[in-house]
Coordinates of C-alpha atoms in Angstrom, one line a residue:
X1 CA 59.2 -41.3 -62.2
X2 CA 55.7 -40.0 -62.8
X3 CA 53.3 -42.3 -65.1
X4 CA 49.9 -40.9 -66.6
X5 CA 47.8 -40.3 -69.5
X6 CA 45.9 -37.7 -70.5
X7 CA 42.5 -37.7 -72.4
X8 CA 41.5 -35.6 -74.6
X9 CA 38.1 -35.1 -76.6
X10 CA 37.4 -33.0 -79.5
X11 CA 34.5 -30.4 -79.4
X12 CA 32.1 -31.3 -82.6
X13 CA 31.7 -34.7 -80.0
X14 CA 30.1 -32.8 -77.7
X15 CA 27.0 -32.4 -79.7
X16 CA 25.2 -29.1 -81.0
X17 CA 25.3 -25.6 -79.4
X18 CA 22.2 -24.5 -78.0
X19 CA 20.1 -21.8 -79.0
X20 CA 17.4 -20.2 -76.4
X21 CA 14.7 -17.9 -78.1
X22 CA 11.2 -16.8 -75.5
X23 CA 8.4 -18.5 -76.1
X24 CA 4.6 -17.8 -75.0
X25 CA 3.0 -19.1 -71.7
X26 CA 1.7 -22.2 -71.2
X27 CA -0.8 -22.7 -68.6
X28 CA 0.0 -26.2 -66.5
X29 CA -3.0 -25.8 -63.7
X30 CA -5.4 -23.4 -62.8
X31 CA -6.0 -23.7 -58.6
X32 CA -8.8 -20.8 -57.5
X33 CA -9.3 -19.8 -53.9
X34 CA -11.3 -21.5 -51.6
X35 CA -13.8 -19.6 -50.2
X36 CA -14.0 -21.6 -46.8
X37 CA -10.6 -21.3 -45.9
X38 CA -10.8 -17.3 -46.8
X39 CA -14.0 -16.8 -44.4
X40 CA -11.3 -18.7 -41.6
X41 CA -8.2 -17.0 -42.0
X42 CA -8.0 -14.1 -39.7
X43 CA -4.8 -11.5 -39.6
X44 CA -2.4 -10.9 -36.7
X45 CA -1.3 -7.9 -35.9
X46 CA 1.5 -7.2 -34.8
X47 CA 3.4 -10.5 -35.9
X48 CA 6.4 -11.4 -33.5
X49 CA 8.8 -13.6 -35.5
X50 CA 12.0 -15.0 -34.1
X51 CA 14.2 -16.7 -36.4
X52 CA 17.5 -18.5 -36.2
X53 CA 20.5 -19.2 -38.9
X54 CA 20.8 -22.2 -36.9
X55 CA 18.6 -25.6 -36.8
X56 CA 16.3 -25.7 -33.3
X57 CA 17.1 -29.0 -31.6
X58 CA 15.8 -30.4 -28.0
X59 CA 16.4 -33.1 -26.1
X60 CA 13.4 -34.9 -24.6
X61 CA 14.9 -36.7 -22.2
X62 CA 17.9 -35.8 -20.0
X63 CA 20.0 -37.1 -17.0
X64 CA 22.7 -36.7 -14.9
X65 CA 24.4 -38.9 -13.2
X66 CA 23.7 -39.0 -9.2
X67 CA 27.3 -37.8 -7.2
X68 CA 27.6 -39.8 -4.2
X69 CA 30.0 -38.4 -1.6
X70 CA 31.7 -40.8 1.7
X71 CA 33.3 -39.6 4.1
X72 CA 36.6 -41.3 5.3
X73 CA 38.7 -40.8 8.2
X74 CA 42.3 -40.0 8.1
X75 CA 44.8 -40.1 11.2
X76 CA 47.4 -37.4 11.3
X77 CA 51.0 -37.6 13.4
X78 CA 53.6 -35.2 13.7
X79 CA 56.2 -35.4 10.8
X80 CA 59.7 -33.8 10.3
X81 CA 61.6 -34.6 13.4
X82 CA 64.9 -36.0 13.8
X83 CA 65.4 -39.8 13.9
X84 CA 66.9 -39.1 17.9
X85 CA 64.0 -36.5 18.8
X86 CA 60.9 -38.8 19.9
X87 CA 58.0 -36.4 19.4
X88 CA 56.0 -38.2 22.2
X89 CA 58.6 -37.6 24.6
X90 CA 58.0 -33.8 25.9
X91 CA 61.0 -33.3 27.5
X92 CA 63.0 -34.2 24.2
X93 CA 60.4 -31.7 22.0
X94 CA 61.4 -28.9 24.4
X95 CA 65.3 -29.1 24.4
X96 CA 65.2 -29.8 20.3
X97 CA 63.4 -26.8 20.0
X98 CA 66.2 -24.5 22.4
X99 CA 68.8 -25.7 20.1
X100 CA 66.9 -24.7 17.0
X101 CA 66.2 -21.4 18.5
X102 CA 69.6 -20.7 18.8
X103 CA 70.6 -21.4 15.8
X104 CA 71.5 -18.1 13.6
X105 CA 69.8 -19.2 10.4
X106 CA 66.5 -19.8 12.2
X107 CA 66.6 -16.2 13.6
X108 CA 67.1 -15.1 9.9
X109 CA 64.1 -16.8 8.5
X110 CA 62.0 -15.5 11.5
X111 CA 63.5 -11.8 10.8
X112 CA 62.2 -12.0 7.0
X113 CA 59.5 -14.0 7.5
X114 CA 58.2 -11.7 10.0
X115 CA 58.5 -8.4 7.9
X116 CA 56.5 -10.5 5.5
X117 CA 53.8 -11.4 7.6
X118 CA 53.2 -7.8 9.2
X119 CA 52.5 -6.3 6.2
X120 CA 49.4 -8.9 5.7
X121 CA 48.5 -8.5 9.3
X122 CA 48.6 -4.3 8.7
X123 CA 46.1 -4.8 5.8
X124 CA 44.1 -7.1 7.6
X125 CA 43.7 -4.5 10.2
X126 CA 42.9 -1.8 7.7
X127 CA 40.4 -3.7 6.3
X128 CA 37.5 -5.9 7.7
X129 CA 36.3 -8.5 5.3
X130 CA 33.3 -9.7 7.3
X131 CA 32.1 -6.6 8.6
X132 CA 28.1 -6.5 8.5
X133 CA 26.9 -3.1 7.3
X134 CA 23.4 -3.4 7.8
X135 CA 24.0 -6.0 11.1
X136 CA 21.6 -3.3 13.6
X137 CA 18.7 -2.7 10.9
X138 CA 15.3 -4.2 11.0
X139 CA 13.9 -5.2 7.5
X140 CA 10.2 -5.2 7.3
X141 CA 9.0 -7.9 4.7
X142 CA 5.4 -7.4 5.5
X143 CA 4.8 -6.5 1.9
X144 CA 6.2 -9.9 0.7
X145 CA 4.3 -13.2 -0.3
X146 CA 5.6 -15.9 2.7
X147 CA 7.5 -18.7 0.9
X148 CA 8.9 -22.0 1.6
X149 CA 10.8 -24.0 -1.0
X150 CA 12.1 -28.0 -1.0
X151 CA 15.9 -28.0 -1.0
X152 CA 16.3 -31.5 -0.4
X153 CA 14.4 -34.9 0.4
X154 CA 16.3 -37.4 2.5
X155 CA 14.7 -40.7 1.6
X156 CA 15.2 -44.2 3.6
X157 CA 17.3 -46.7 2.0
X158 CA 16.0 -49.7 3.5
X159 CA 13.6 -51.0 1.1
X160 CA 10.6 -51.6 3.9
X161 CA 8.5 -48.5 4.3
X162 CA 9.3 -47.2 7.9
X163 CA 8.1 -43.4 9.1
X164 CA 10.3 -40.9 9.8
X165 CA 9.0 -40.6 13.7
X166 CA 11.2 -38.2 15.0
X167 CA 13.6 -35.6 13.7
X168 CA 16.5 -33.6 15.7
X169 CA 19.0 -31.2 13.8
X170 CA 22.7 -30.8 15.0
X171 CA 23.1 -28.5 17.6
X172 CA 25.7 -26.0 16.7
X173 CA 24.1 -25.0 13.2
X174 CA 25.5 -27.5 10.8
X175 CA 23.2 -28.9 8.3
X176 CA 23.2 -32.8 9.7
X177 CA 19.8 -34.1 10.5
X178 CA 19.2 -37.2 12.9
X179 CA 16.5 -39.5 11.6
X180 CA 14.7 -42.1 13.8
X181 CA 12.9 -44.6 11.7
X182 CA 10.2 -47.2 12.6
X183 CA 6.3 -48.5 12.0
X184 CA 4.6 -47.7 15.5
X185 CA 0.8 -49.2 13.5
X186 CA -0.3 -51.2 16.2
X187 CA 0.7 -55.3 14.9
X188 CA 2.0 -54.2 11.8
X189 CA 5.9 -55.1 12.9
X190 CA 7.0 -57.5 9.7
X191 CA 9.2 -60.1 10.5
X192 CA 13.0 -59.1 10.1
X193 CA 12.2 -55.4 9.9
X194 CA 15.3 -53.5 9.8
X195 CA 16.1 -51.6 13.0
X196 CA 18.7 -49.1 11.6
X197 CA 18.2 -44.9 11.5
X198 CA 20.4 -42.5 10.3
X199 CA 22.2 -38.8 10.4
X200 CA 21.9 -37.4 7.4
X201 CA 23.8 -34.4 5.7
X202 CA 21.7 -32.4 3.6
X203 CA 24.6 -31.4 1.8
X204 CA 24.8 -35.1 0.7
X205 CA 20.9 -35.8 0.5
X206 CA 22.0 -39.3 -1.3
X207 CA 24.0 -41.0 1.2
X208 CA 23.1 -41.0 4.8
X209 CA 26.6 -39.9 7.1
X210 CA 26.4 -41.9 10.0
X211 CA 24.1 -45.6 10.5
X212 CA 23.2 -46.2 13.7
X213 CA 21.9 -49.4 14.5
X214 CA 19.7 -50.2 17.7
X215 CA 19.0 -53.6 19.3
X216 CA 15.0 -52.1 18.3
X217 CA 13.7 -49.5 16.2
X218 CA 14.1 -46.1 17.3
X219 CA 10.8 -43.8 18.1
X220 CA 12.7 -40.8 19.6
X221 CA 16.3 -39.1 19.3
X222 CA 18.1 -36.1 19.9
X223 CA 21.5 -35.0 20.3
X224 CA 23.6 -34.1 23.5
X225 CA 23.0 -30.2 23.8
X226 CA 27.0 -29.7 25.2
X227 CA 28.7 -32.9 23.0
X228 CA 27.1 -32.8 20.1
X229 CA 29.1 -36.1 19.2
X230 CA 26.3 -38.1 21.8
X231 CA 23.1 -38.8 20.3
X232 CA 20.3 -40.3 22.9
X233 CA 17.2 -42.3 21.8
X234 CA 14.4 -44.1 22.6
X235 CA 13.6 -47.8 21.5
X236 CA 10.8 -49.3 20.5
X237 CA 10.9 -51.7 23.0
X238 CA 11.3 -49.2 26.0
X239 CA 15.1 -49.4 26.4
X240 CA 16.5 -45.8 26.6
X241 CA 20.4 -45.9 24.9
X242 CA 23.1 -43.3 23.5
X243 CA 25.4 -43.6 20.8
X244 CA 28.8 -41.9 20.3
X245 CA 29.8 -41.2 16.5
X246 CA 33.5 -41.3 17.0
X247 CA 32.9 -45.0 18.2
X248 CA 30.8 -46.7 15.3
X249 CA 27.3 -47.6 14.7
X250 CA 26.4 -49.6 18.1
X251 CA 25.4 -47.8 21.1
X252 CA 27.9 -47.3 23.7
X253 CA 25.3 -48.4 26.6
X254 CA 21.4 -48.8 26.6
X255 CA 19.2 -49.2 29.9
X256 CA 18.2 -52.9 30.7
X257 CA 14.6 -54.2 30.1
X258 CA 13.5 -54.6 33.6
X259 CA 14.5 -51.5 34.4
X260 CA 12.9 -49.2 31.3
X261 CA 9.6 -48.5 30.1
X262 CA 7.3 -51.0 28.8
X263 CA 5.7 -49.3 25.9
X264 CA 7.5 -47.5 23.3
X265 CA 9.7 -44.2 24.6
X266 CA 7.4 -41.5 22.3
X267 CA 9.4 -38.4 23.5
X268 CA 12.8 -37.4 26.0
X269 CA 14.9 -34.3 26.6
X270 CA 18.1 -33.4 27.9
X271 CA 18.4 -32.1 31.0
X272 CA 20.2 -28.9 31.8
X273 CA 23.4 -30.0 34.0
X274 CA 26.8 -29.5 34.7
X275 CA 27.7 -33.0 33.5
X276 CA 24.8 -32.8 30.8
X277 CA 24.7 -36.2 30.6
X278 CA 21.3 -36.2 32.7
X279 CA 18.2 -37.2 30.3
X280 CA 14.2 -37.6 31.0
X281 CA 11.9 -40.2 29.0
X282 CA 8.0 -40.6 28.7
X283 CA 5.9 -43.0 27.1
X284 CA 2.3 -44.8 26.9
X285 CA 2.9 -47.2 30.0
X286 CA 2.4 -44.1 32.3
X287 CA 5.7 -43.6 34.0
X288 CA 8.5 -40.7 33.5
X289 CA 11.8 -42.3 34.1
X290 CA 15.1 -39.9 34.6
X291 CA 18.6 -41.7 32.9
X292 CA 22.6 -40.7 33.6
X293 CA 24.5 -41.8 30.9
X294 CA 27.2 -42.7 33.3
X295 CA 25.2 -45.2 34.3
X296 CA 22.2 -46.7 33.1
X297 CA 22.0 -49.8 34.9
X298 CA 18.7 -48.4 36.6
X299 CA 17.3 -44.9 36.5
X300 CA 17.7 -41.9 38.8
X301 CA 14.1 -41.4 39.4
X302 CA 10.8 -42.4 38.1
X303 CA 7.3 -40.6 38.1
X304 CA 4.2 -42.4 37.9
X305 CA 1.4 -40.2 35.3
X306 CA -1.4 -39.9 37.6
X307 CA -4.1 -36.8 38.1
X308 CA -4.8 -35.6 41.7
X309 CA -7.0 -37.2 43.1
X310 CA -7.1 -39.9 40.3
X311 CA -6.1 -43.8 40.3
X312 CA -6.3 -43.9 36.3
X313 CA -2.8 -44.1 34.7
X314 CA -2.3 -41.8 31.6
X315 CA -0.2 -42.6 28.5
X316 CA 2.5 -39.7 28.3
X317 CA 3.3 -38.9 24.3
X318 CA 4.7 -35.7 24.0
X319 CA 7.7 -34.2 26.5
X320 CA 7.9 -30.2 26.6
X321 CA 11.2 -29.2 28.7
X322 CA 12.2 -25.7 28.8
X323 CA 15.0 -24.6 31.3
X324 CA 13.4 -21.0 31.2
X325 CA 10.6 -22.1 32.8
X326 CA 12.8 -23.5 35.7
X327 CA 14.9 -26.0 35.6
X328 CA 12.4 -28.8 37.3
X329 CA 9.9 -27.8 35.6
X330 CA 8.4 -30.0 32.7
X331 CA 4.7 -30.6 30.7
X332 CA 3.7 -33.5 29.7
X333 CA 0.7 -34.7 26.8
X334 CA -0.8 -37.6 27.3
X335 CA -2.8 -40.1 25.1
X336 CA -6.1 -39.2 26.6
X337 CA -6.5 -35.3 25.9
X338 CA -4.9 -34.0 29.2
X339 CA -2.2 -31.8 29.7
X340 CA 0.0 -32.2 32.9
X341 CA 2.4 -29.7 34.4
X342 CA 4.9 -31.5 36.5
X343 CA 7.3 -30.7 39.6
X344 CA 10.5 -33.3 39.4
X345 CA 11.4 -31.3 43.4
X346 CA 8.4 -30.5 44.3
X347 CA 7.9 -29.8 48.2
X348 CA 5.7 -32.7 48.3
X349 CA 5.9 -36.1 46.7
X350 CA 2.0 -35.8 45.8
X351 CA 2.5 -32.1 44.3
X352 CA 5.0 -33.7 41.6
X353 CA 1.9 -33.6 39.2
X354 CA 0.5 -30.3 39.5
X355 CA -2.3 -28.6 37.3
X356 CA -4.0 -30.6 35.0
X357 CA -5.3 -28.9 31.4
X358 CA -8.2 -30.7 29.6
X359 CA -6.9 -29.7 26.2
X360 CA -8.1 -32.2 23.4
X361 CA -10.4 -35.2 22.1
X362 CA -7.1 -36.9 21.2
X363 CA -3.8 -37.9 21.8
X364 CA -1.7 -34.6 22.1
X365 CA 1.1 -34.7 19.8
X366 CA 2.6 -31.7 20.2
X367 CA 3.4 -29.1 23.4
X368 CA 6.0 -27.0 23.3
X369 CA 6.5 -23.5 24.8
X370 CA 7.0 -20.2 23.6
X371 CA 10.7 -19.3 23.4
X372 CA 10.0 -15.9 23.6
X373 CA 7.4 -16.2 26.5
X374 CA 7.5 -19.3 28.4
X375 CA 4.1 -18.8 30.1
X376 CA 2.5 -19.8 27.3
X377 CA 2.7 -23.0 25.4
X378 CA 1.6 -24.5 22.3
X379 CA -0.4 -27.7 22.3
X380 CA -1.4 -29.8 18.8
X381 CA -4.1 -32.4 18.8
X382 CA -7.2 -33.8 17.4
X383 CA -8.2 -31.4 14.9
X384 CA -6.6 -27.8 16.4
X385 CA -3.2 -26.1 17.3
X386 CA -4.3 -24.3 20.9
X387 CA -2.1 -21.5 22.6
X388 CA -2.3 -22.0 26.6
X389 CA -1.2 -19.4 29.5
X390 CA -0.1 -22.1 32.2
X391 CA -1.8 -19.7 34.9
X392 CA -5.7 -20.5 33.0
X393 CA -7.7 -23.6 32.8
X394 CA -8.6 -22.8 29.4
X395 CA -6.9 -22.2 26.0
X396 CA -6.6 -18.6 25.2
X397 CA -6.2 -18.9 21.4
X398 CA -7.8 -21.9 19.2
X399 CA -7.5 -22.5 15.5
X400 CA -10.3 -23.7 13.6
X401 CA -11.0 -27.3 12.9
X402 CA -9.3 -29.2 10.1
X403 CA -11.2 -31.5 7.8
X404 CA -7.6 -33.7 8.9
X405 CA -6.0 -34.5 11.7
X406 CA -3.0 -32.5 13.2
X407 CA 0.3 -34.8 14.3
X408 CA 2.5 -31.9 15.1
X409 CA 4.1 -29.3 15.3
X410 CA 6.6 -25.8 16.4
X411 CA 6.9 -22.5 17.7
X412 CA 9.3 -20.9 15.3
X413 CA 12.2 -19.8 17.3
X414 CA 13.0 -16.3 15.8
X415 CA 9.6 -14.8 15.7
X416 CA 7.3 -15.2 18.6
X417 CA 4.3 -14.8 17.3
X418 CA 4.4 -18.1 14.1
X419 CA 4.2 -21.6 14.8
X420 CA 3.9 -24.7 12.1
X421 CA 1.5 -27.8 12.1
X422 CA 1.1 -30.8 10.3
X423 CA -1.6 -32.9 9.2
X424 CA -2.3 -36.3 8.1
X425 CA -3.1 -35.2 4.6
X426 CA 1.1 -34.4 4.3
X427 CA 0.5 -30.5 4.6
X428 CA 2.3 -27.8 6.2
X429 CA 0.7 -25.0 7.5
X430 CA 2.3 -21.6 8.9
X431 CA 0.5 -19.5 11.3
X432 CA 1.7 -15.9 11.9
X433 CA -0.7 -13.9 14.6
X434 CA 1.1 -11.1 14.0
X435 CA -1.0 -10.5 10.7
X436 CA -4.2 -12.7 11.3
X437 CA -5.3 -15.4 14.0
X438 CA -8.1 -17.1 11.6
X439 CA -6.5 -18.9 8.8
X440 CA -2.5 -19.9 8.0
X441 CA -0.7 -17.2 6.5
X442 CA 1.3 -20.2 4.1
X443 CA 0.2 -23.7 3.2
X444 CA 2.5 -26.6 2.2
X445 CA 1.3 -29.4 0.6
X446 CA 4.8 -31.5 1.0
X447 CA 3.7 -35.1 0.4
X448 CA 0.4 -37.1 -0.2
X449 CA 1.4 -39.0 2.4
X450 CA 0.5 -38.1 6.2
X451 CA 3.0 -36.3 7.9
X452 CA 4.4 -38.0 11.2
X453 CA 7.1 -35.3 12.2
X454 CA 8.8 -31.6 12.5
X455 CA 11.5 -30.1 13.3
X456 CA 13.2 -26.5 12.8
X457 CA 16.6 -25.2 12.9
X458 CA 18.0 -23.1 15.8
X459 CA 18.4 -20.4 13.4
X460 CA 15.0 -20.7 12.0
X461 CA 15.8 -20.5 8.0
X462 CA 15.6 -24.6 7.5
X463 CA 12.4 -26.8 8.8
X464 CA 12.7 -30.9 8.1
X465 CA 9.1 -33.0 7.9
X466 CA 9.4 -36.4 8.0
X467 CA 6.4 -38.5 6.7
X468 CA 4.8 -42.2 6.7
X469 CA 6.5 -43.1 3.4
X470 CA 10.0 -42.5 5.2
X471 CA 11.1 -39.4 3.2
X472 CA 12.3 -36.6 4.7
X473 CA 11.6 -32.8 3.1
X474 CA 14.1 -30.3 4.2
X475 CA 12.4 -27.0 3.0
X476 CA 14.0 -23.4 2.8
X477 CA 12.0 -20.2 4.6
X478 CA 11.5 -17.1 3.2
X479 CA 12.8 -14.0 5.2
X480 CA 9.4 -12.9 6.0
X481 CA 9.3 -15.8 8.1
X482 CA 12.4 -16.1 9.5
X483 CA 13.2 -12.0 10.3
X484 CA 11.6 -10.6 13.0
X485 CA 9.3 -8.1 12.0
X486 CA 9.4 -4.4 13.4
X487 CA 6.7 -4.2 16.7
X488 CA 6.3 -7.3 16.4
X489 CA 7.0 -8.3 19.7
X490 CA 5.1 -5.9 21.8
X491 CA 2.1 -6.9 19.1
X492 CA 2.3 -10.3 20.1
X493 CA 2.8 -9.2 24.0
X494 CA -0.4 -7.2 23.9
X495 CA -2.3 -10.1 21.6
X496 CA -1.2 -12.6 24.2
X497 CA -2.4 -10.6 27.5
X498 CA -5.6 -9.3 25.5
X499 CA -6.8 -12.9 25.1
X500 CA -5.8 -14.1 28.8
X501 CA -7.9 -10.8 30.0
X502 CA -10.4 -12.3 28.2
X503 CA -10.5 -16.1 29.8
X504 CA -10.4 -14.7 32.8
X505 CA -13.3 -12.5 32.5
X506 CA -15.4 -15.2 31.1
X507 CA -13.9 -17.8 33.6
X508 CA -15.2 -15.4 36.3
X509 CA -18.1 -14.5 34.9
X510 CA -19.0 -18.5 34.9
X511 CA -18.4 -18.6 38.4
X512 CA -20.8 -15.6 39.5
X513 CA -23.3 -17.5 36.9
X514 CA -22.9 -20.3 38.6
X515 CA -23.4 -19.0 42.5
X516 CA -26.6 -17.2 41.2
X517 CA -28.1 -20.3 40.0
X518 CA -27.1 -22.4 43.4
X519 CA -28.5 -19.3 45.6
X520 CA -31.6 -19.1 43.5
X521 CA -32.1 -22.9 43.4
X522 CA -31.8 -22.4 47.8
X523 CA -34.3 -19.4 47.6
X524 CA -36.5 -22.5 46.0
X525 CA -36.0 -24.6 49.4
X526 CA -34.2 -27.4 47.0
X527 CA -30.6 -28.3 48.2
X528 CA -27.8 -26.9 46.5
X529 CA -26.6 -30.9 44.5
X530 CA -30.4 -30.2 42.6
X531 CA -28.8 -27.8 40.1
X532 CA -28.7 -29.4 37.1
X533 CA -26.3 -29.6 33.8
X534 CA -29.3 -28.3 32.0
X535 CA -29.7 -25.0 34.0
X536 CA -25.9 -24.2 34.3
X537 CA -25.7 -24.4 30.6
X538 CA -29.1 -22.2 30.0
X539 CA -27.0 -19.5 32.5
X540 CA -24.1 -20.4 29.9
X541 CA -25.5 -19.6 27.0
X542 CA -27.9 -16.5 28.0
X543 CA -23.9 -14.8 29.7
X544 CA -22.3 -15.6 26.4
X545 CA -25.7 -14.3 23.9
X546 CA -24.9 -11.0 26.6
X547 CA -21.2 -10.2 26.3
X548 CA -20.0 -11.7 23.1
X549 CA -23.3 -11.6 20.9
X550 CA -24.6 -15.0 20.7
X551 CA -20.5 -16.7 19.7
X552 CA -19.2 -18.7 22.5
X553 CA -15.1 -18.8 22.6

């Protein structure tokens, strides 16, 4: 049952009808131009509108929340067997499986899974899905800009700023970086500073992978070059020790105090062996000290740093081992300037340190050889990158002097003639001599802060630079610096053996200089020790005014 009311309402209540009739104009305000704004307003032409049916809305401020990935292990066992077969028993595995294969209904499902199977194996065949088209063609990027973008910055969780001091990627191409951080400022070690570095996936730039955690802080590390699952380092304290990532975060066996360095282990390498568990370590106290990782109670050998003919000690800083240059063969930078090449089997015990290269005003903190031409080697100190030929005294190619001062650098290992350095004011700089030799074809400013290492991938597309704050830039190469570029390796060849042509001309024309001015100071009846620093450099200057214009190399 429905209930309502209606009401109703006559028309006469709604009040009169109303009539409309036009009326004249009536003027409300009368606003004339003003002249001002006229004399500003200026037409555009053409007029570009866009308009939308919809309101225009932004957001000022936006965020995402940070994925963070962990990794977990997971241990697998055979399933599926019979509760009789025992599946670690080898000799019950084998006489299950010749029942099974005589069994009809097994020989059924192999018949029709078989005729299954070839038919994918038939189109596989047909068909190669990773086939390289272009795999034998030489791309020639010289007409493009060289690039290098950040892809990801690996940053130090622990709270205390530590420098990223040394870098070494993974060995077999993956993108995992080891990181050894630690403060090597000379009294600056806080109390309690955390002793802990990392490998880091730079898939995962949030989390670090793996923690490894020292008895000290770690100044050097590098993985094994044939388990990759090793990973030696060197301790602040001078202890040399190896960690294995299947076993946990402490190191499986470290060298004991009194038998390992007593300054801080700056650089090692990994010795090419059979075993390849053979390693070599440098650092400031002055001694080279070869390590087994079978047994480190005491080291294989040792090396005292020591210049023929000299009782002074130098500091060792940076290691360059290259197996191409012979497998005993190794180059040492030390904190005072010099170079050293070394002999580990030399002939005789004194001929262990072998020619001696006055290179720089400073600590060398970089030497590394060319992988395309071992004979010559890059050196990075003071203010300059210098290339070397190991058969010359002098450097055969010098950059010009930063306003900073350089702290490392790379020969890029896909092109023979680009190398990187980096300064203290956090650049990058990229040198390519196959397109000039006087200024860096590409300039990186990755941080403000100074940049303390480098480090570039086997496959020469991904560089890491670690700096003082404890971040860690992975940046992304362009193809122009990564592909090699066509001619460009004879081009370097004939760069390279130009400019040793050239030292040794000089170098020989010094030594003819310098005969003149002994036989013409004898002609004088003055004994030949009366020649003085003054006159050899007058015969200097007037050879080099002669040959090269007036512009010394």
């Amino acid at each position: 049952m429905e209930v309502y009311y209606q009401y109703t309402k006559r028309r006469r209540d709604f009040g009169r009808h109303p009539r409309l009739t036009d009326e004249g104009a009536e003027m409300l305000a009368d606003i004339r131009p003003n002249e001002e704004h006229a004399r500003e307003h200026m037409e555009r032409n053409p007029v570009t509108t866009i308009s939308q049916i919809v309101p225009e809305m932004s957001e000022h401020e936006a965020n995402t929340n940070a994925v963070v990935f962990a990794n977990k292990a997971m241990n697998h066992v055979e399933g599926g067997w019979p509760k009789e077969v025992d599946f670690t028993e080898a000799e019950h595995i084998i006489r299950y499986r010749k029942k099974v294969e005589k069994d009809e209904e097994y020989i059924k499902a192999i018949a029709v899974l078989g005729a299954a199977v070839e038919e994918l194996v038939k189109a596989n065949n047909a068909i190669d899905i990773y086939e390289e088209y272009f795999s034998g063609k030489v791309l020639d990027h010289s007409t493009e800009k060289p690039d290098a973008k950040t892809i990801a910055v690996l940053r130090d969780p622990c709270a205390l700023k530590r420098g990223a001091q040394y870098l070494s990627w993974h060995p077999d191409g993956s993108r995992k970086v080891a990181v050894a951080y630690s403060i090597l400022d000379f009294q600056q070690q806080p109390e309690g500073s955390p002793v802990s570095s990392y490998i880091w996936d730079i898939t995962n730039p949030n989390t670090p992978e793996c923690e490894l955690t020292p008895a000290s802080q770690l100044t050097a590390i590098n993985f094994n070059l044939k388990d990759s699952n090793l990973v030696g380092v060197g301790q602040y304290n001078g202890q040399f020790a190896y960690f294995d990532v299947r076993k946990g975060s402490t190191p499986v066996d470290a060298s004991p105090i009194e038998s390992s360095h007593r300054d801080p282990i700056h650089d090692f390498a990994w010795l090419q062996s059979k075993t390849g568990t053979e390693s070599m370590s440098v650092s400031t106290d002055g001694s080279v000290l070869w390590w087994d990782i079978r047994k480190l109670g005491e080291p294989l050998e040792s090396l005292t740093l020591k210049e023929r003919g000299s009782e002074t000690v130098l500091g060792a800083v940076a290691l360059e081992y290259n197996p191409a240059a012979g497998p005993t063969k190794f180059m040492i930078g030390t904190e005072q300037g010099m170079i050293i090449s070394c002999n580990r089997k030399a002939k005789n015990p004194q001929d262990r340190v072998g020619a001696a290269y006055p290179g720089h005003h400073g600590p060398v903190y970089g030497l590394v050889r060319n992988p395309f031409y071992p004979k010559f080697f890059l050196s990075i100190g003071d203010w300059t990158a210098r290339v070397w030929n190991e058969d010359l005294k002098t450097p055969i190619m010098t950059s010009k002097y930063h306003s900073a001062y350089l702290t490392g650098g790379r020969w890029s290992p896909t092109r023979p003639g680009v190398f990187f350095t980096i300064k203290m004011d956090g650049c990058l700089d990229v040198w390519d001599y196959f397109y000039k030799q006087n200024d860096p074809t590409l300039s990186v400013q990755v941080t403000d802060q100074p940049l303390t290492s480098f480090r570039i991938q086997e496959a020469g597309k991904l560089c890491a630079v670690g700096s003082a704050d404890g971040n860690t830039t992975i940046l992304q190469l362009g193809d122009g610096l990564v592909d090699m570029q066509p001619n460009e390796k004879p081009g370097i060849t004939s760069i390279f053996e130009r400019e040793t042509n050239r030292e040794k001309n000089l170098e020989k024309a010094l030594k003819e200089a310098k005969i003149k001015a002994r036989k013409e100071a004898a002609k004088g009846s003055e004994p030949l020790d009366k020649v003085t620093d003054q006159d050899i450099e007058k015969l200097e200057k007037e050879f080099y005014e002669t040959t090269m214009g007036g512009v010394a190399a």
